[in-house]
Short mmCIF file of C-alpha atoms and ligand atoms in Angstrom, two decimals:
data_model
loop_
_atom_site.label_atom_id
_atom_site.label_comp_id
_atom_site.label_asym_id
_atom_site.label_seq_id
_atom_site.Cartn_x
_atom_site.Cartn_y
_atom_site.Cartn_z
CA UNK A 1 0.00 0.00 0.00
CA UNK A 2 1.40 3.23 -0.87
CA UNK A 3 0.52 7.25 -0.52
CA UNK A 4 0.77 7.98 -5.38
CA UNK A 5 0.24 11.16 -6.55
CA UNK A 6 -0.91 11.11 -10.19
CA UNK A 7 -0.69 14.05 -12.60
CA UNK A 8 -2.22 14.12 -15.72
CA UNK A 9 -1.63 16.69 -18.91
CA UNK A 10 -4.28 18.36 -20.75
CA UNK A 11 -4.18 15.69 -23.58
CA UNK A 12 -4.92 13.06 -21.02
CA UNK A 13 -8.41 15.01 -19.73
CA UNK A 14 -8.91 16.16 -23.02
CA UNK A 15 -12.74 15.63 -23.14
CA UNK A 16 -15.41 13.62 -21.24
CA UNK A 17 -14.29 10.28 -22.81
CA UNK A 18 -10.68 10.76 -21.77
CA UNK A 19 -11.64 11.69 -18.20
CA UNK A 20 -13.59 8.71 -17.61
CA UNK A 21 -10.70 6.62 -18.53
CA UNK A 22 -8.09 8.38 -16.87
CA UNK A 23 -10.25 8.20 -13.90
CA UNK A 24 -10.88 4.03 -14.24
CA UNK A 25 -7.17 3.78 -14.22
CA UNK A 26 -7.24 6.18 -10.79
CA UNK A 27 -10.35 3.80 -8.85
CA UNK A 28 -7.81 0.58 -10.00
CA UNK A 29 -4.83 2.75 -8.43
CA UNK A 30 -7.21 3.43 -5.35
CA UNK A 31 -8.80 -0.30 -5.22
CA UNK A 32 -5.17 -2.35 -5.18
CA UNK A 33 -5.33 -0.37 -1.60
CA UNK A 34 -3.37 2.76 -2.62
CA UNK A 35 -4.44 6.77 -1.19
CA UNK A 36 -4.34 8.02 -4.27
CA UNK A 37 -3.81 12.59 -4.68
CA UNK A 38 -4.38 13.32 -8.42
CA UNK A 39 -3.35 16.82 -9.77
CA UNK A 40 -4.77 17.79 -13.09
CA UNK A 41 -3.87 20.28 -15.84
CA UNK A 42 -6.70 22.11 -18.10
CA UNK A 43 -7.91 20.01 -21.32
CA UNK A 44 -5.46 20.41 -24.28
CA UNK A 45 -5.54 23.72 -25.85
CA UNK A 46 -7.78 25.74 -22.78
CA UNK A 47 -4.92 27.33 -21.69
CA UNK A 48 -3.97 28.81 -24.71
CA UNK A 49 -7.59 29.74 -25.80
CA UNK A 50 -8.21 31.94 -22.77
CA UNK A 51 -4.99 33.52 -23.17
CA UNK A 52 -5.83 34.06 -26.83
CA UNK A 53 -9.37 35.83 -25.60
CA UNK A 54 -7.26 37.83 -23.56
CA UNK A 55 -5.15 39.12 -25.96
CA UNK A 56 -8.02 39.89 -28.30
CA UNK A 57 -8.47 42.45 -25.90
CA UNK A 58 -4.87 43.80 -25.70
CA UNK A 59 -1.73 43.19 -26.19
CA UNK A 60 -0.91 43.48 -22.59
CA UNK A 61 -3.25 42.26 -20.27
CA UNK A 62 -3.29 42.71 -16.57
CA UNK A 63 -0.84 39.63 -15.35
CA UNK A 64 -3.24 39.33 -12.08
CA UNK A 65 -6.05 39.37 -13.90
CA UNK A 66 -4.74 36.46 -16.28
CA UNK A 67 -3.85 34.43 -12.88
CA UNK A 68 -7.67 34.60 -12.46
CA UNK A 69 -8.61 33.79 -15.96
CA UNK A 70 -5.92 30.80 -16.65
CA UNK A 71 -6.85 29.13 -13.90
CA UNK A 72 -10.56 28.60 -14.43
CA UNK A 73 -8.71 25.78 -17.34
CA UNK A 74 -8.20 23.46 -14.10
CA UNK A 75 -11.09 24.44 -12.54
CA UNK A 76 -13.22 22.62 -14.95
CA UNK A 77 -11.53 19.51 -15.07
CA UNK A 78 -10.76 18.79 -11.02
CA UNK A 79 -14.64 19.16 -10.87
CA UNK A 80 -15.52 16.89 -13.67
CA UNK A 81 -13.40 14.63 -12.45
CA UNK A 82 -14.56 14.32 -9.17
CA UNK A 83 -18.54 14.31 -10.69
CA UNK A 84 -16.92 11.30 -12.94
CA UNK A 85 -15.07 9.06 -9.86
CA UNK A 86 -18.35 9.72 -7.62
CA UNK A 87 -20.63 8.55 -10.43
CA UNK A 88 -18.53 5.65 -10.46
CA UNK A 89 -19.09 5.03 -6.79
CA UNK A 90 -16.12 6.29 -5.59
CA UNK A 91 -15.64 9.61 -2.72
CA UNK A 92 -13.29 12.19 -4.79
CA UNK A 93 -13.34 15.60 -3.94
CA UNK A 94 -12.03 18.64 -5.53
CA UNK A 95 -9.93 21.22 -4.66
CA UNK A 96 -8.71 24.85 -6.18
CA UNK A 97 -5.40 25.88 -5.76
CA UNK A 98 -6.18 28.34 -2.43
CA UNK A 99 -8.53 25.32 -0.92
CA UNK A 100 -4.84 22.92 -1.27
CA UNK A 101 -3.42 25.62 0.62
CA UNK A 102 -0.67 26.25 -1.74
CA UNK A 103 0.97 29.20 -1.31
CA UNK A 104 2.88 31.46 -3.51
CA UNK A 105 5.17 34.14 -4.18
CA UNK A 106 3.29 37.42 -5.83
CA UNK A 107 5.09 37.05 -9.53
CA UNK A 108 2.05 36.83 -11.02
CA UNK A 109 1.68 34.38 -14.34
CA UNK A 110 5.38 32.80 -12.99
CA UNK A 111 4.82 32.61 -9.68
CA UNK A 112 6.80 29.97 -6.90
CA UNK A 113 5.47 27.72 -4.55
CA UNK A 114 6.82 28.75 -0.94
CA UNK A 115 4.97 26.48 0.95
CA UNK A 116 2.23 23.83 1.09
CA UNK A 117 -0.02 23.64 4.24
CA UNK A 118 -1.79 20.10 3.84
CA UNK A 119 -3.31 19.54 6.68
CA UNK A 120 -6.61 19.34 4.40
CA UNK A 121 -5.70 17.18 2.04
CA UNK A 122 -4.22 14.56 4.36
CA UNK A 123 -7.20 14.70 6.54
CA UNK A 124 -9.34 13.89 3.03
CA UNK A 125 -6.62 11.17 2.89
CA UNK A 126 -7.11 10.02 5.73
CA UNK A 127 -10.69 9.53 5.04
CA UNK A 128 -10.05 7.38 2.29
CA UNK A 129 -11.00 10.34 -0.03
CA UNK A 130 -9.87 10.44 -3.83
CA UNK A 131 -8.04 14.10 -3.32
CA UNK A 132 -8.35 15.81 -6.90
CA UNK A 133 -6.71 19.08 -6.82
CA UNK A 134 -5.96 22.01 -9.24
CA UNK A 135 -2.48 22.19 -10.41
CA UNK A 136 -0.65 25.31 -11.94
CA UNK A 137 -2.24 27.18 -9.63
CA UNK A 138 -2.09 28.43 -5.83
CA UNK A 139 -2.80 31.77 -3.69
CA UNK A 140 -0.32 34.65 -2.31
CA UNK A 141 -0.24 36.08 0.58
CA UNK A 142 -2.74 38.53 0.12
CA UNK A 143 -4.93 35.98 -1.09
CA UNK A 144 -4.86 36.75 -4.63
CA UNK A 145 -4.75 33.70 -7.15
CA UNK A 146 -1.38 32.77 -8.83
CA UNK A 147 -0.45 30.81 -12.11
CA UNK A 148 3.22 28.87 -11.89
CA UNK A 149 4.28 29.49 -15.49
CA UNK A 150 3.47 27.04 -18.63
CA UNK A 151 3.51 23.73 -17.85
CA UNK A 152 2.77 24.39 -13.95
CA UNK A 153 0.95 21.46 -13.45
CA UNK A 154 4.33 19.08 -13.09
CA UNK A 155 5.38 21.31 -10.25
CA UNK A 156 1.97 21.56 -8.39
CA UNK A 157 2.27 18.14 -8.94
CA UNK A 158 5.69 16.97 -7.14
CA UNK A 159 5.59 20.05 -4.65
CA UNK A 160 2.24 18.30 -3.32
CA UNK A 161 3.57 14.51 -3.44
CA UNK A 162 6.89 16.18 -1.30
CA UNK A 163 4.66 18.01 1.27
CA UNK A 164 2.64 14.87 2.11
CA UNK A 165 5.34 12.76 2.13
CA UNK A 166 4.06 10.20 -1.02
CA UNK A 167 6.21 7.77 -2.15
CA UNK A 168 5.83 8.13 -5.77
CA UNK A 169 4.91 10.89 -7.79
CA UNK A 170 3.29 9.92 -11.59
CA UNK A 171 3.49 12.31 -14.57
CA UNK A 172 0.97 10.48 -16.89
CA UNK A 173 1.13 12.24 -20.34
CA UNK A 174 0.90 11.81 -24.24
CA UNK A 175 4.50 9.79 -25.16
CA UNK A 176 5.48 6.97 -23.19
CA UNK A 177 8.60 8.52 -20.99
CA UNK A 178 11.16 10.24 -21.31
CA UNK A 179 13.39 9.97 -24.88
CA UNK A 180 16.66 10.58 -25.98
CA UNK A 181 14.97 13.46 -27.92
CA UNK A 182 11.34 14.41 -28.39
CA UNK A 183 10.04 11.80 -29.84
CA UNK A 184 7.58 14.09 -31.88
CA UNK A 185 10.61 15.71 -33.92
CA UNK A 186 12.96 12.75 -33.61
CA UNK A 187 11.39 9.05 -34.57
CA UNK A 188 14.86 7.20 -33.72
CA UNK A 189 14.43 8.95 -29.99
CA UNK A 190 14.55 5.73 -27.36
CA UNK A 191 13.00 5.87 -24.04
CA UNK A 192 15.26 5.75 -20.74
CA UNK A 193 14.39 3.37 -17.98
CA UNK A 194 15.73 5.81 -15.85
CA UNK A 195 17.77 9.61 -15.66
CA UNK A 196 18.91 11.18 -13.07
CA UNK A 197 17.47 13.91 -11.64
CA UNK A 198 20.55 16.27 -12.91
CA UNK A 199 20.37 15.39 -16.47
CA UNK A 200 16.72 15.81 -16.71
CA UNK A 201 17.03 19.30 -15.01
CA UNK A 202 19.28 20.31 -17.84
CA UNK A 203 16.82 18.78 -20.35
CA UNK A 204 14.43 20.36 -19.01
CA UNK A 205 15.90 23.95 -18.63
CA UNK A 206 17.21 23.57 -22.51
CA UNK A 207 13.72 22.75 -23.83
CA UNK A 208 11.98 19.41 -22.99
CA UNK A 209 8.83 20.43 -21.63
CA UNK A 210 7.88 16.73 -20.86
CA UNK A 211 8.78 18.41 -17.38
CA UNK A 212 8.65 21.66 -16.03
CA UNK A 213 11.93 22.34 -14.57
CA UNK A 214 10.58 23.62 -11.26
CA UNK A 215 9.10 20.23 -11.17
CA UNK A 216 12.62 18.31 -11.27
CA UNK A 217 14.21 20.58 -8.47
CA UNK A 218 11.19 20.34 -6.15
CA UNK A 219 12.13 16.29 -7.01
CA UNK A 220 15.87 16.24 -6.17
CA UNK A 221 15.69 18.81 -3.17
CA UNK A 222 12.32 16.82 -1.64
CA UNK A 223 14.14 13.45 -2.89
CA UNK A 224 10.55 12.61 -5.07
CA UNK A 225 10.72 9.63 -6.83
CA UNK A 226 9.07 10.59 -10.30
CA UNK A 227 7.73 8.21 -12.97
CA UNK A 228 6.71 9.82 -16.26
CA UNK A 229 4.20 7.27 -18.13
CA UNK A 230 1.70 7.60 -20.69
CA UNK A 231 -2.03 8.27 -19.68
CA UNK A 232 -2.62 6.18 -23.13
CA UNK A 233 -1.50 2.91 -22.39
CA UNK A 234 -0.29 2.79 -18.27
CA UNK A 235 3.08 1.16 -19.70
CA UNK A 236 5.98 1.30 -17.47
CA UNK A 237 7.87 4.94 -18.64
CA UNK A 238 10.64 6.05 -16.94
CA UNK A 239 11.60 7.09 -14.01
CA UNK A 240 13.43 10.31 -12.61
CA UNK A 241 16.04 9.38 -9.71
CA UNK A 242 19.38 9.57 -8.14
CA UNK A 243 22.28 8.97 -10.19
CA UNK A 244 23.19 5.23 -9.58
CA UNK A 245 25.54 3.16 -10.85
CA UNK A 246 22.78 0.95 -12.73
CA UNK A 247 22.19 3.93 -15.13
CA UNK A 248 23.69 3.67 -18.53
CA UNK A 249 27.02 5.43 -18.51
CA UNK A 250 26.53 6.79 -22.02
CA UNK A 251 28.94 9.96 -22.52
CA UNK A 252 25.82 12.19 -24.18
CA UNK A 253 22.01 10.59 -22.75
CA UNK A 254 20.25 13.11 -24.35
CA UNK A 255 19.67 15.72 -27.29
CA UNK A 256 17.03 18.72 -27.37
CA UNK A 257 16.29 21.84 -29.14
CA UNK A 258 14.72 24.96 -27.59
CA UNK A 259 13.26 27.37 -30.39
CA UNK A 260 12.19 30.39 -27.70
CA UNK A 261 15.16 32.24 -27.85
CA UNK A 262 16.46 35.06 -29.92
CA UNK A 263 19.89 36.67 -30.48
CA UNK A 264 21.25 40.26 -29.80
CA UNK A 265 24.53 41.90 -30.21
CA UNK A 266 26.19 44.90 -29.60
CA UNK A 267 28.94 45.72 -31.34
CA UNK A 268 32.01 48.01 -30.42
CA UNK A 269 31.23 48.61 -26.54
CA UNK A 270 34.42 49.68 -24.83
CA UNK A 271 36.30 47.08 -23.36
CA UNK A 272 36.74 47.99 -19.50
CA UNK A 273 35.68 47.74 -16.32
CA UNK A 274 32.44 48.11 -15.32
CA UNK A 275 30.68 47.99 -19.11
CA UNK A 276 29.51 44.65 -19.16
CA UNK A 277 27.39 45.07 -16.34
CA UNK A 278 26.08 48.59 -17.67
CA UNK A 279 24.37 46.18 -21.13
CA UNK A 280 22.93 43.41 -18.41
CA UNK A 281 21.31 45.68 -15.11
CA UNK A 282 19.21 47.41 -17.23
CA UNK A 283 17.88 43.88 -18.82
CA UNK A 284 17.79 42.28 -15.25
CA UNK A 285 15.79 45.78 -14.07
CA UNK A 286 13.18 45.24 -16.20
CA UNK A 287 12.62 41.02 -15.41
CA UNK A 288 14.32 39.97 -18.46
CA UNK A 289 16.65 36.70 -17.49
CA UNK A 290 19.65 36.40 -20.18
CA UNK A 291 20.85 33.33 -20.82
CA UNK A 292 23.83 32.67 -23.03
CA UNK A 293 26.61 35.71 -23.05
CA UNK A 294 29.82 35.99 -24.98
CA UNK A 295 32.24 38.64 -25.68
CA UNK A 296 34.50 38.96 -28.90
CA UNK A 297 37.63 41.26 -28.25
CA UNK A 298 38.64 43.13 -30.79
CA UNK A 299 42.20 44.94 -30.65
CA UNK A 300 41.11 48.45 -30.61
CA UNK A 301 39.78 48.63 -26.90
CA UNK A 302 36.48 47.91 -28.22
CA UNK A 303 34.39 44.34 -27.70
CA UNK A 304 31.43 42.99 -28.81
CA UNK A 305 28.88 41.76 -26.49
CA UNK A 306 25.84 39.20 -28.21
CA UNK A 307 23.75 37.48 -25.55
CA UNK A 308 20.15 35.37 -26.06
CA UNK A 309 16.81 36.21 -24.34
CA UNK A 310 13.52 34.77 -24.10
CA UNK A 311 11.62 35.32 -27.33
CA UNK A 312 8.87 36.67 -25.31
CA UNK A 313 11.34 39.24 -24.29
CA UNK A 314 12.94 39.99 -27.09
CA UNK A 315 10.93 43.12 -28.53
CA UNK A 316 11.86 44.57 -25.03
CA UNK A 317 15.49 43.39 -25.11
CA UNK A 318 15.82 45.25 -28.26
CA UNK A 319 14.45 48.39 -27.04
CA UNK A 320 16.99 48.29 -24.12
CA UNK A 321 19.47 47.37 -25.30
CA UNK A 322 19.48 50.19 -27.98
CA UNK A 323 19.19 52.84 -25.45
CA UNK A 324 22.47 51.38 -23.69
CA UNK A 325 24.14 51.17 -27.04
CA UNK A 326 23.64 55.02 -27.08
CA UNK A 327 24.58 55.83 -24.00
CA UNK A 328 27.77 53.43 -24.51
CA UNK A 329 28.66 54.76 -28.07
CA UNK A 330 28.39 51.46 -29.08
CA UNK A 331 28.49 51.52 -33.09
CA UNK A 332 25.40 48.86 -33.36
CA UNK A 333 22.92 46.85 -32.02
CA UNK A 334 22.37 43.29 -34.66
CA UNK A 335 19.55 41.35 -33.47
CA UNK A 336 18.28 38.06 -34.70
CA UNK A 337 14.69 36.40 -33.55
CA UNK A 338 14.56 32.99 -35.10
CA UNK A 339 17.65 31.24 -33.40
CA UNK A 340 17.45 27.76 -32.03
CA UNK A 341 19.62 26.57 -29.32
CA UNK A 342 20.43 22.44 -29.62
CA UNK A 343 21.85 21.04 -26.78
CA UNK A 344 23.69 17.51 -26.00
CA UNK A 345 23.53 16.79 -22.59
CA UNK A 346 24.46 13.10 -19.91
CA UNK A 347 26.45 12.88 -16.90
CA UNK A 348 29.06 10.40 -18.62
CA UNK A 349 30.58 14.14 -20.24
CA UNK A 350 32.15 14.42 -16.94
CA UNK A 351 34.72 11.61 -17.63
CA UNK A 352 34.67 11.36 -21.62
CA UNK A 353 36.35 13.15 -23.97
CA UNK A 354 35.36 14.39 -27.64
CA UNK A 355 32.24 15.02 -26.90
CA UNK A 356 32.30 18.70 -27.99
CA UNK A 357 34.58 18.06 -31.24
CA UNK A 358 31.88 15.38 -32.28
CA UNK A 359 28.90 18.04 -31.55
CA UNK A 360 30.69 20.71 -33.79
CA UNK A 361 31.83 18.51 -36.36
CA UNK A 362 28.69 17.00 -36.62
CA UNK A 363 27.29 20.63 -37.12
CA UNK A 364 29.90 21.43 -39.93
CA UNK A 365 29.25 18.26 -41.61
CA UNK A 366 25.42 19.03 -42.83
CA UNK A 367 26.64 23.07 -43.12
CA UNK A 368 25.24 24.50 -39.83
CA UNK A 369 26.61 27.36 -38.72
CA UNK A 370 27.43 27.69 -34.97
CA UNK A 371 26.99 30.96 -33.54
CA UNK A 372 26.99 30.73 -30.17
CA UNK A 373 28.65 27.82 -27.37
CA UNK A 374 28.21 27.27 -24.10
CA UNK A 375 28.86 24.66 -21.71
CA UNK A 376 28.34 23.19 -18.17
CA UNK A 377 29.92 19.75 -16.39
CA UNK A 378 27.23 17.91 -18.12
CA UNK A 379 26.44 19.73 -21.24
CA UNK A 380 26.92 21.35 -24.68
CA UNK A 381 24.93 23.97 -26.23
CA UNK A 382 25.43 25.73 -29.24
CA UNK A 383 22.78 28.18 -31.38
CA UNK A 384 22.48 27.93 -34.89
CA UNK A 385 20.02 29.34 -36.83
CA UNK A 386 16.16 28.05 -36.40
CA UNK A 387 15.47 26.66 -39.83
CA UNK A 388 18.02 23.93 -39.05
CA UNK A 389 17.14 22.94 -35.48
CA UNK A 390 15.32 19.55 -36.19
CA UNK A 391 18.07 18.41 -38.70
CA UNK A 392 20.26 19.11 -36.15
CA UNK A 393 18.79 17.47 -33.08
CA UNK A 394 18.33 14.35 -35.67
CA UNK A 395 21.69 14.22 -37.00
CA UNK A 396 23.30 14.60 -33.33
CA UNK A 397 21.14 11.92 -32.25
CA UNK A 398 22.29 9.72 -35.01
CA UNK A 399 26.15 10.61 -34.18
CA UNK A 400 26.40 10.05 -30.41
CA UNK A 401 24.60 6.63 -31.19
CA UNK A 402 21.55 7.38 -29.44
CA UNK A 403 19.31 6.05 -32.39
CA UNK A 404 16.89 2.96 -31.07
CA UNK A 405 17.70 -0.56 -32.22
CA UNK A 406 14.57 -1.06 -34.72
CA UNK A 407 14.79 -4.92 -33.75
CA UNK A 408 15.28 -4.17 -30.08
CA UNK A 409 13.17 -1.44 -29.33
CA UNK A 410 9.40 -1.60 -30.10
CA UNK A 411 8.48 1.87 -29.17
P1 LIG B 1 1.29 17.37 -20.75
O1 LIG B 1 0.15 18.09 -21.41
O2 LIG B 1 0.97 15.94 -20.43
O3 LIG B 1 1.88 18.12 -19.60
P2 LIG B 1 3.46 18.29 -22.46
O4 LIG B 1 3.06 18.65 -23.85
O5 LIG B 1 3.67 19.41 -21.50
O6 LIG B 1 2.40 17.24 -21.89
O7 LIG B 1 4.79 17.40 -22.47
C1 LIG B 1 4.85 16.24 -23.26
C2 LIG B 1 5.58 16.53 -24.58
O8 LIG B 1 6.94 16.80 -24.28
C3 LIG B 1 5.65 15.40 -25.55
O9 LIG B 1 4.49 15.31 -26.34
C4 LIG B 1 6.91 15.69 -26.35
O10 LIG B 1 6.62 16.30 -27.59
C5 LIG B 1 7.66 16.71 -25.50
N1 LIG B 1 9.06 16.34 -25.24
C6 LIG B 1 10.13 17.14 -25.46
N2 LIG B 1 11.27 16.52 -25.20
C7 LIG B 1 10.95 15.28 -24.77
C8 LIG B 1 11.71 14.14 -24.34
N3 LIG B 1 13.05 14.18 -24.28
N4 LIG B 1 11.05 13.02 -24.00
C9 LIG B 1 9.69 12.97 -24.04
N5 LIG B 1 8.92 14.01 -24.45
C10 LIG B 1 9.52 15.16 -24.81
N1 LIG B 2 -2.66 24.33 -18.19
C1 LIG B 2 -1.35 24.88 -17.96
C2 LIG B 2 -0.61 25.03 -19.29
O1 LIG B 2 -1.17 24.73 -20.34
C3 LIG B 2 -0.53 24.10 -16.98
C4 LIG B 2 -0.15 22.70 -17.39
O2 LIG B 2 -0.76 22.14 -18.30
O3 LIG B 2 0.77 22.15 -16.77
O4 LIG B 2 0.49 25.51 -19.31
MG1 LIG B 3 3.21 19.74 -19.53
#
């Protein structure tokens, strides 16, 4: 008997239909003996509709008022559940985001859990309820309602399996686990038995959205076992854990491609002291999070600085950054909005070799042009221009032998 907290994605509560089977597969969860805590995102596409509506409006819509508006998505489908598991016999109750008592910080539309009070849901536990609760969303302190970002759900999700202690936290979505690569760009991706919970944080922050990363840290700081699965066929997917010395020691585990960034530059900003953080507090003042920075030096005093934002943010970068360039005498500002960043990433980098000359010559052999290069203990990321994103996340996978074993794997 154990304390499972299920999540499933908006594909998986799609409609009526979809509901009643996810929630068969949560009364044979609860039946075997199991308390069973299900968190649930809106149906596919809701999320995106209202925020459409809203911007049919304006271009900039209040951010608290879009808290209240996104999270009516989940609303709908914790209470349809329920109606479906008591039809079915069963006690489920629903609860919002404020009723879980989870609380927030105030950054509306992105905002982080601080703290879960659960006394209410484990007393429903405790009653042998079937605890359906509203994920992507909570309440701040001054009682105001709060979205966690796109793909909030995963973190509602593992922050409420931490706080009452469960012993396994499910991710039930639309592909069967977690792959080499998406699966939906790359057909040759395999599925992992297992990844640690470090390599998955860097897949996550570099573009796999199977997980939200805020979901993976909760799951390595709280030390939440997490199994991603499919909500289509209950198969065994894979599960997110400790590095141990079962895991395949493959020098790259993993390839993906984030297409949300873009590209600015400025060229000929005086190289001293003291300039470099003139181009980035302005960009941090106004929220904007940078991600990959380098700096060409050029011999006449003079550098160039090119750095990648959020595409969301890049309209604003722009502005910025050509009121610094003025201010710095900076001879111009060369910006570029469709840039995709590929990434290799695997904890076997830390003791093999080549791994970057493979990346880049893999690159040069199909023509792709590497702009940008960055690295960490466990990873390799270089941008290249967008049009060539998905030949490159292919051809990488093919190259660091990741490609699945057509007789071997069925998938
Ligand atoms: P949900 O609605 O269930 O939260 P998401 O769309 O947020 O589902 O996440 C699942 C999707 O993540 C998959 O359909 C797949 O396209 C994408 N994805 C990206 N990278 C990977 C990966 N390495 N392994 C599995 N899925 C991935
Ligand atoms: N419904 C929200 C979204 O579409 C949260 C989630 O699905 O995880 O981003
Ligand atoms: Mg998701």
């Amino acid at each position: 008997m154990a304390l499972i907290v299920q999540k499933y994605g908006g594909t998986s509560v799609a409609d009526v239909n979809r509901i009643k089977n996810v929630a068969k597969h949560i009364a044979k969860t609860y039946d075997k003996g199991n308390d069973v805590v299900v968190v649930l995102s809106a149906m596919a596409g809701v999320t995106d509709n209202l925020l459409k509506q809203a911007n049919e409006i304006t271009n900039i819509p209040e951010k608290r008022e879009l808290d209240v508006l996104l999270s009516t998505g989940e609303q709908t489908t914790v209470a349809l559940m329920a109606i479906m598991l008591n039809s079915m016999n069963y006690t489920a109750k629903s609860l919002l985001g404020f009723q879980a008592e989870i609380i927030t910080n105030r950054d509306s539309c992105n905002a982080r859990i601080k703290n879960i009070n659960a006394d209410r849901i484990n007393e429903f536990i405790k009653k042998r309820y079937i605890v359906i609760i509203a994920g992507f969303q909570g309440i701040d302190i001054k009682k105001d309602i709060t979205t966690l970002g796109r793909g909030g759900s995963d973190t509602s999700a593992v922050a409420i399996a931490a706080a009452i202690n469960a012993d396994m936290c499910e991710i039930y979505t639309d592909v069967n686990g977690i792959y080499t690569a998406d699966p939906n760009i790359c057909e040759k991706a395999r599925k992992l038995d297992e990844i640690s919970y470090d390599e998955m944080l860097e897949m996550s922050s570099l573009g796999a959205k199977v997980l939200q990363i805020r979901s993976v840290e909760f799951a390595k700081k709280y030390q939440v076992p997490v199994h991603v699965r499919s909500s289509f066929n209950m198969e065994e997917g894979t599960l997110v854990v400790n590095e141990n010395q079962n895991m395949e020691k493959l020098s790259v585990s993993g390839i993906t491609c984030n297409k949300n960034e873009a590209r600015i530059t400025l060229k000929k900003v005086p190289d001293a002291p003291g300039f470099a953080a003139k181009v980035f507090t302005p960009l941090a003042d106004a929220g904007i999070l940078v991600d990959m920075i380098i700096q060409n030096t050029r011999s006449s005093g003079k550098t160039d600085l090119t750095f990648t934002v959020a595409r969301s943010d890049f309209e604003k970068a722009v502005s910025i950054s050509n009121t610094v360039a003025k201010e710095l005498n900076a001879s111009e500002v060369l910006t570029a909005k469709h840039i995709a960043k590929v990434s290799v990433t695997g904890v076997g980098m830390k003791s093999h070799s080549g791994v970057a000359s493979k990346m880049f010559s893999t690159l040069a052999k199909e023509n792709i042009n590497i702009r940008l290069i960055s690295t960490s203990e466990i990873r390799i990321s270089c941008v290249i221009e967008e049009k060539y994103a998905e030949l490159a996340l292919r051809v990488l996978h093919t190259a660091f032998g990741l490609d699945k074993d057509k007789d071997k794997d069925a998938d």
